[in-house]
Amino acid sequence: MEHNTVKTSLLWASVATATIGFIFYNVMPLYLGLLQEATGLSSSQIGLVASAFFFGFNVTSFSSYYWVRTVPPFQAALTGTLVMIAGLWFADYSNSLVYQLLIAGAIGGISGAVGSIGVTIAGDAKNCTRWYGIQVAVAALAGVILLFILPVTLIPEYGFAGLIYGMIIMILLLLPVCFYLTKKPLPATQADLASIDESTLENKSKINAWKALIAMTFLFIGSAAVWAFVERIAAINAFDSEAVGRLLGYSLFFSVIGSLVAGAIGDRFGNRWPYALSCIILVVGIMAIALTKNLNIYAAGACLFMFGWAAAFAYLFAIIASVDPDGKHIALSVPAVGIGSMIGPGLAGFMLSGGSTNSLQIMCLITVAASMIFVCLSAQRSER
């Protein structure tokens, strides 16, 4: 696709589509907690529900490599969104574990497919860094709104169903923007059209794309590990739980700020140096969270962590797009996020079992460093 032919309306539609695709992911902790209260399922069973979501999420987003440029985005996103609304609506109809696993798997599958469409479209933008920054910011903001508003509005009256109602309302507010999606399949990229007979260059480009995708997985292994147990770290340090809950809620706003900053700067300094700087900020936040015994430093660390994570997320999307030889590898960034988000919390739980944060912070530092290394290894740009 010619970069300068991508309409702004289509790019805003991609933002709405990606936000719908990631909405369940962003409120998952609240969803799982309220589901457990409503159904009486055990903690291990609730963990299986989360696994079912990620299973569906990863399967469909992996498969998007084969269909994302062959099916019309509007029809696929609209159908998927309506199915997601139906899945959410029926989630409150049974306490059965098998039922909830099927619902979570279906919602995960639709989320991965819809999110892949939005991410792929943004990769065709002239300044895709800016649009990925906007995508991450809007998706995070939607999660922040739900996490702040629903606990004081619909959830006290309706419980788990109140969360479902809130998520459906948010999706319906975003849905009209999706009508600007193209009703024809996304055009082939320039690499597809150029008939380049240089298999070596093409293979090298694909290798670079896979290196960048591995970098995304490593970024989320470390980052998701910290975020999943950030309250547990506070408990180990004996911080006031109510104060920690408030400040973690406020720290979510810094993820919006971080991604907006990335979008505002765009690619004027390239993508790799800003990515490295974002990772450094993220690491400083991790160190402050894990090492301090002071609540104020812990709070500052949480804000720095969220700022750096969101900015790095946006820049890494753009890096993957910059080395994507066929315009389809960018869709694989979605399962890379899912895989990292599955591995990280599992490792973190094991490492925190002894009551010390030392091993967790070392693991996070190693994974973020590995992400930066793979980004450097993917430095040779492909011919788009």
PDB file of N, CA and C in Angstrom, residues 140-141 143-145 147-149 152 227 230-231 241-258 295-296 298-307 310:
ATOM      1  N   ALA A 140      -5.504   2.600  26.041  1.00  0.00           N
ATOM      2  CA  ALA A 140      -5.245   2.737  27.476  1.00  0.00           C
ATOM      3  C   ALA A 140      -6.277   3.647  28.126  1.00  0.00           C
ATOM      4  N   LEU A 141      -6.636   4.742  27.440  1.00  0.00           N
ATOM      5  CA  LEU A 141      -7.612   5.679  27.997  1.00  0.00           C
ATOM      6  C   LEU A 141      -8.975   5.016  28.177  1.00  0.00           C
ATOM      7  N   GLY A 143      -9.474   1.878  28.805  1.00  0.00           N
ATOM      8  CA  GLY A 143      -9.348   1.051  29.998  1.00  0.00           C
ATOM      9  C   GLY A 143      -9.379   1.865  31.276  1.00  0.00           C
ATOM     10  N   VAL A 144      -8.697   3.022  31.263  1.00  0.00           N
ATOM     11  CA  VAL A 144      -8.683   3.894  32.445  1.00  0.00           C
ATOM     12  C   VAL A 144     -10.096   4.363  32.782  1.00  0.00           C
ATOM     13  N   ILE A 145     -10.834   4.773  31.764  1.00  0.00           N
ATOM     14  CA  ILE A 145     -12.206   5.251  31.988  1.00  0.00           C
ATOM     15  C   ILE A 145     -13.061   4.160  32.625  1.00  0.00           C
ATOM     16  N   LEU A 147     -12.039   1.486  34.316  1.00  0.00           N
ATOM     17  CA  LEU A 147     -11.541   1.103  35.641  1.00  0.00           C
ATOM     18  C   LEU A 147     -11.846   2.153  36.692  1.00  0.00           C
ATOM     19  N   PHE A 148     -12.001   3.413  36.292  1.00  0.00           N
ATOM     20  CA  PHE A 148     -12.297   4.474  37.249  1.00  0.00           C
ATOM     21  C   PHE A 148     -13.794   4.694  37.444  1.00  0.00           C
ATOM     22  N   ILE A 149     -14.543   4.624  36.352  1.00  0.00           N
ATOM     23  CA  ILE A 149     -15.965   4.992  36.412  1.00  0.00           C
ATOM     24  C   ILE A 149     -16.845   3.838  36.874  1.00  0.00           C
ATOM     25  N   VAL A 152     -17.694   2.909  40.630  1.00  0.00           N
ATOM     26  CA  VAL A 152     -18.520   3.843  41.399  1.00  0.00           C
ATOM     27  C   VAL A 152     -19.873   4.086  40.734  1.00  0.00           C
ATOM     28  N   TRP A 227       3.738  -5.629  36.161  1.00  0.00           N
ATOM     29  CA  TRP A 227       2.402  -5.072  36.342  1.00  0.00           C
ATOM     30  C   TRP A 227       1.459  -6.063  37.023  1.00  0.00           C
ATOM     31  N   VAL A 230       2.483  -5.910  40.823  1.00  0.00           N
ATOM     32  CA  VAL A 230       2.914  -4.645  41.414  1.00  0.00           C
ATOM     33  C   VAL A 230       2.268  -4.418  42.785  1.00  0.00           C
ATOM     34  N   GLU A 231       1.022  -4.891  42.965  1.00  0.00           N
ATOM     35  CA  GLU A 231       0.384  -4.764  44.284  1.00  0.00           C
ATOM     36  C   GLU A 231       1.005  -5.744  45.279  1.00  0.00           C
ATOM     37  N   SER A 241      -2.520  -0.545  51.590  1.00  0.00           N
ATOM     38  CA  SER A 241      -3.157  -1.112  50.403  1.00  0.00           C
ATOM     39  C   SER A 241      -4.095  -0.119  49.721  1.00  0.00           C
ATOM     40  N   GLU A 242      -4.812   0.682  50.511  1.00  0.00           N
ATOM     41  CA  GLU A 242      -5.735   1.654  49.915  1.00  0.00           C
ATOM     42  C   GLU A 242      -4.973   2.722  49.136  1.00  0.00           C
ATOM     43  N   ALA A 243      -3.888   3.212  49.725  1.00  0.00           N
ATOM     44  CA  ALA A 243      -3.075   4.219  49.042  1.00  0.00           C
ATOM     45  C   ALA A 243      -2.455   3.647  47.774  1.00  0.00           C
ATOM     46  N   VAL A 244      -2.002   2.401  47.831  1.00  0.00           N
ATOM     47  CA  VAL A 244      -1.407   1.757  46.664  1.00  0.00           C
ATOM     48  C   VAL A 244      -2.437   1.606  45.549  1.00  0.00           C
ATOM     49  N   GLY A 245      -3.651   1.228  45.908  1.00  0.00           N
ATOM     50  CA  GLY A 245      -4.700   1.087  44.909  1.00  0.00           C
ATOM     51  C   GLY A 245      -4.980   2.388  44.181  1.00  0.00           C
ATOM     52  N   ARG A 246      -5.008   3.496  44.936  1.00  0.00           N
ATOM     53  CA  ARG A 246      -5.251   4.801  44.318  1.00  0.00           C
ATOM     54  C   ARG A 246      -4.111   5.199  43.385  1.00  0.00           C
ATOM     55  N   LEU A 247      -2.905   5.040  43.862  1.00  0.00           N
ATOM     56  CA  LEU A 247      -1.777   5.513  43.045  1.00  0.00           C
ATOM     57  C   LEU A 247      -1.581   4.655  41.798  1.00  0.00           C
ATOM     58  N   LEU A 248      -1.913   3.376  41.866  1.00  0.00           N
ATOM     59  CA  LEU A 248      -1.817   2.539  40.677  1.00  0.00           C
ATOM     60  C   LEU A 248      -2.860   2.948  39.640  1.00  0.00           C
ATOM     61  N   GLY A 249      -4.015   3.366  40.140  1.00  0.00           N
ATOM     62  CA  GLY A 249      -5.033   3.882  39.228  1.00  0.00           C
ATOM     63  C   GLY A 249      -4.549   5.151  38.538  1.00  0.00           C
ATOM     64  N   TYR A 250      -3.933   6.035  39.305  1.00  0.00           N
ATOM     65  CA  TYR A 250      -3.401   7.261  38.720  1.00  0.00           C
ATOM     66  C   TYR A 250      -2.249   6.972  37.761  1.00  0.00           C
ATOM     67  N   SER A 251      -1.459   5.947  38.058  1.00  0.00           N
ATOM     68  CA  SER A 251      -0.318   5.642  37.196  1.00  0.00           C
ATOM     69  C   SER A 251      -0.758   5.237  35.797  1.00  0.00           C
ATOM     70  N   LEU A 252      -1.999   4.735  35.675  1.00  0.00           N
ATOM     71  CA  LEU A 252      -2.500   4.366  34.351  1.00  0.00           C
ATOM     72  C   LEU A 252      -2.562   5.567  33.420  1.00  0.00           C
ATOM     73  N   PHE A 253      -2.786   6.779  33.997  1.00  0.00           N
ATOM     74  CA  PHE A 253      -2.810   7.969  33.158  1.00  0.00           C
ATOM     75  C   PHE A 253      -1.440   8.210  32.513  1.00  0.00           C
ATOM     76  N   PHE A 254      -0.374   7.774  33.180  1.00  0.00           N
ATOM     77  CA  PHE A 254       0.957   7.974  32.618  1.00  0.00           C
ATOM     78  C   PHE A 254       1.193   7.070  31.412  1.00  0.00           C
ATOM     79  N   SER A 255       0.460   5.970  31.323  1.00  0.00           N
ATOM     80  CA  SER A 255       0.561   5.159  30.113  1.00  0.00           C
ATOM     81  C   SER A 255      -0.055   5.903  28.934  1.00  0.00           C
ATOM     82  N   VAL A 256      -1.138   6.637  29.198  1.00  0.00           N
ATOM     83  CA  VAL A 256      -1.740   7.456  28.148  1.00  0.00           C
ATOM     84  C   VAL A 256      -0.776   8.560  27.727  1.00  0.00           C
ATOM     85  N   ILE A 257      -0.158   9.217  28.725  1.00  0.00           N
ATOM     86  CA  ILE A 257       0.787  10.294  28.427  1.00  0.00           C
ATOM     87  C   ILE A 257       1.984   9.764  27.643  1.00  0.00           C
ATOM     88  N   GLY A 258       2.517   8.607  28.056  1.00  0.00           N
ATOM     89  CA  GLY A 258       3.676   8.040  27.380  1.00  0.00           C
ATOM     90  C   GLY A 258       3.414   7.752  25.920  1.00  0.00           C
ATOM     91  N   LEU A 295       7.014   4.880  50.083  1.00  0.00           N
ATOM     92  CA  LEU A 295       5.811   4.848  49.256  1.00  0.00           C
ATOM     93  C   LEU A 295       5.871   5.881  48.137  1.00  0.00           C
ATOM     94  N   ASN A 296       6.424   7.071  48.401  1.00  0.00           N
ATOM     95  CA  ASN A 296       6.488   8.111  47.377  1.00  0.00           C
ATOM     96  C   ASN A 296       7.396   7.697  46.218  1.00  0.00           C
ATOM     97  N   TYR A 298       8.046   4.603  45.424  1.00  0.00           N
ATOM     98  CA  TYR A 298       7.297   3.520  44.778  1.00  0.00           C
ATOM     99  C   TYR A 298       6.267   4.103  43.799  1.00  0.00           C
ATOM    100  N   ALA A 299       5.579   5.168  44.226  1.00  0.00           N
ATOM    101  CA  ALA A 299       4.574   5.796  43.367  1.00  0.00           C
ATOM    102  C   ALA A 299       5.219   6.396  42.118  1.00  0.00           C
ATOM    103  N   ALA A 300       6.343   7.094  42.317  1.00  0.00           N
ATOM    104  CA  ALA A 300       7.050   7.665  41.169  1.00  0.00           C
ATOM    105  C   ALA A 300       7.524   6.561  40.229  1.00  0.00           C
ATOM    106  N   GLY A 301       7.989   5.456  40.807  1.00  0.00           N
ATOM    107  CA  GLY A 301       8.430   4.336  39.991  1.00  0.00           C
ATOM    108  C   GLY A 301       7.299   3.752  39.164  1.00  0.00           C
ATOM    109  N   ALA A 302       6.116   3.637  39.762  1.00  0.00           N
ATOM    110  CA  ALA A 302       4.965   3.098  39.031  1.00  0.00           C
ATOM    111  C   ALA A 302       4.597   4.002  37.859  1.00  0.00           C
ATOM    112  N   CYS A 303       4.663   5.319  38.066  1.00  0.00           N
ATOM    113  CA  CYS A 303       4.334   6.262  36.991  1.00  0.00           C
ATOM    114  C   CYS A 303       5.380   6.218  35.878  1.00  0.00           C
ATOM    115  N   LEU A 304       6.657   6.165  36.249  1.00  0.00           N
ATOM    116  CA  LEU A 304       7.722   6.062  35.246  1.00  0.00           C
ATOM    117  C   LEU A 304       7.614   4.757  34.467  1.00  0.00           C
ATOM    118  N   PHE A 305       7.310   3.682  35.183  1.00  0.00           N
ATOM    119  CA  PHE A 305       7.163   2.374  34.554  1.00  0.00           C
ATOM    120  C   PHE A 305       6.064   2.402  33.498  1.00  0.00           C
ATOM    121  N   MET A 306       4.893   2.941  33.837  1.00  0.00           N
ATOM    122  CA  MET A 306       3.781   2.974  32.896  1.00  0.00           C
ATOM    123  C   MET A 306       4.076   3.895  31.720  1.00  0.00           C
ATOM    124  N   PHE A 307       4.729   5.032  31.992  1.00  0.00           N
ATOM    125  CA  PHE A 307       5.093   5.964  30.926  1.00  0.00           C
ATOM    126  C   PHE A 307       6.041   5.283  29.934  1.00  0.00           C
ATOM    127  N   ALA A 310       4.361   2.268  27.893  1.00  0.00           N
ATOM    128  CA  ALA A 310       3.450   2.681  26.824  1.00  0.00           C
ATOM    129  C   ALA A 310       4.211   3.274  25.646  1.00  0.00           C
TER     130      ALA A 310
END
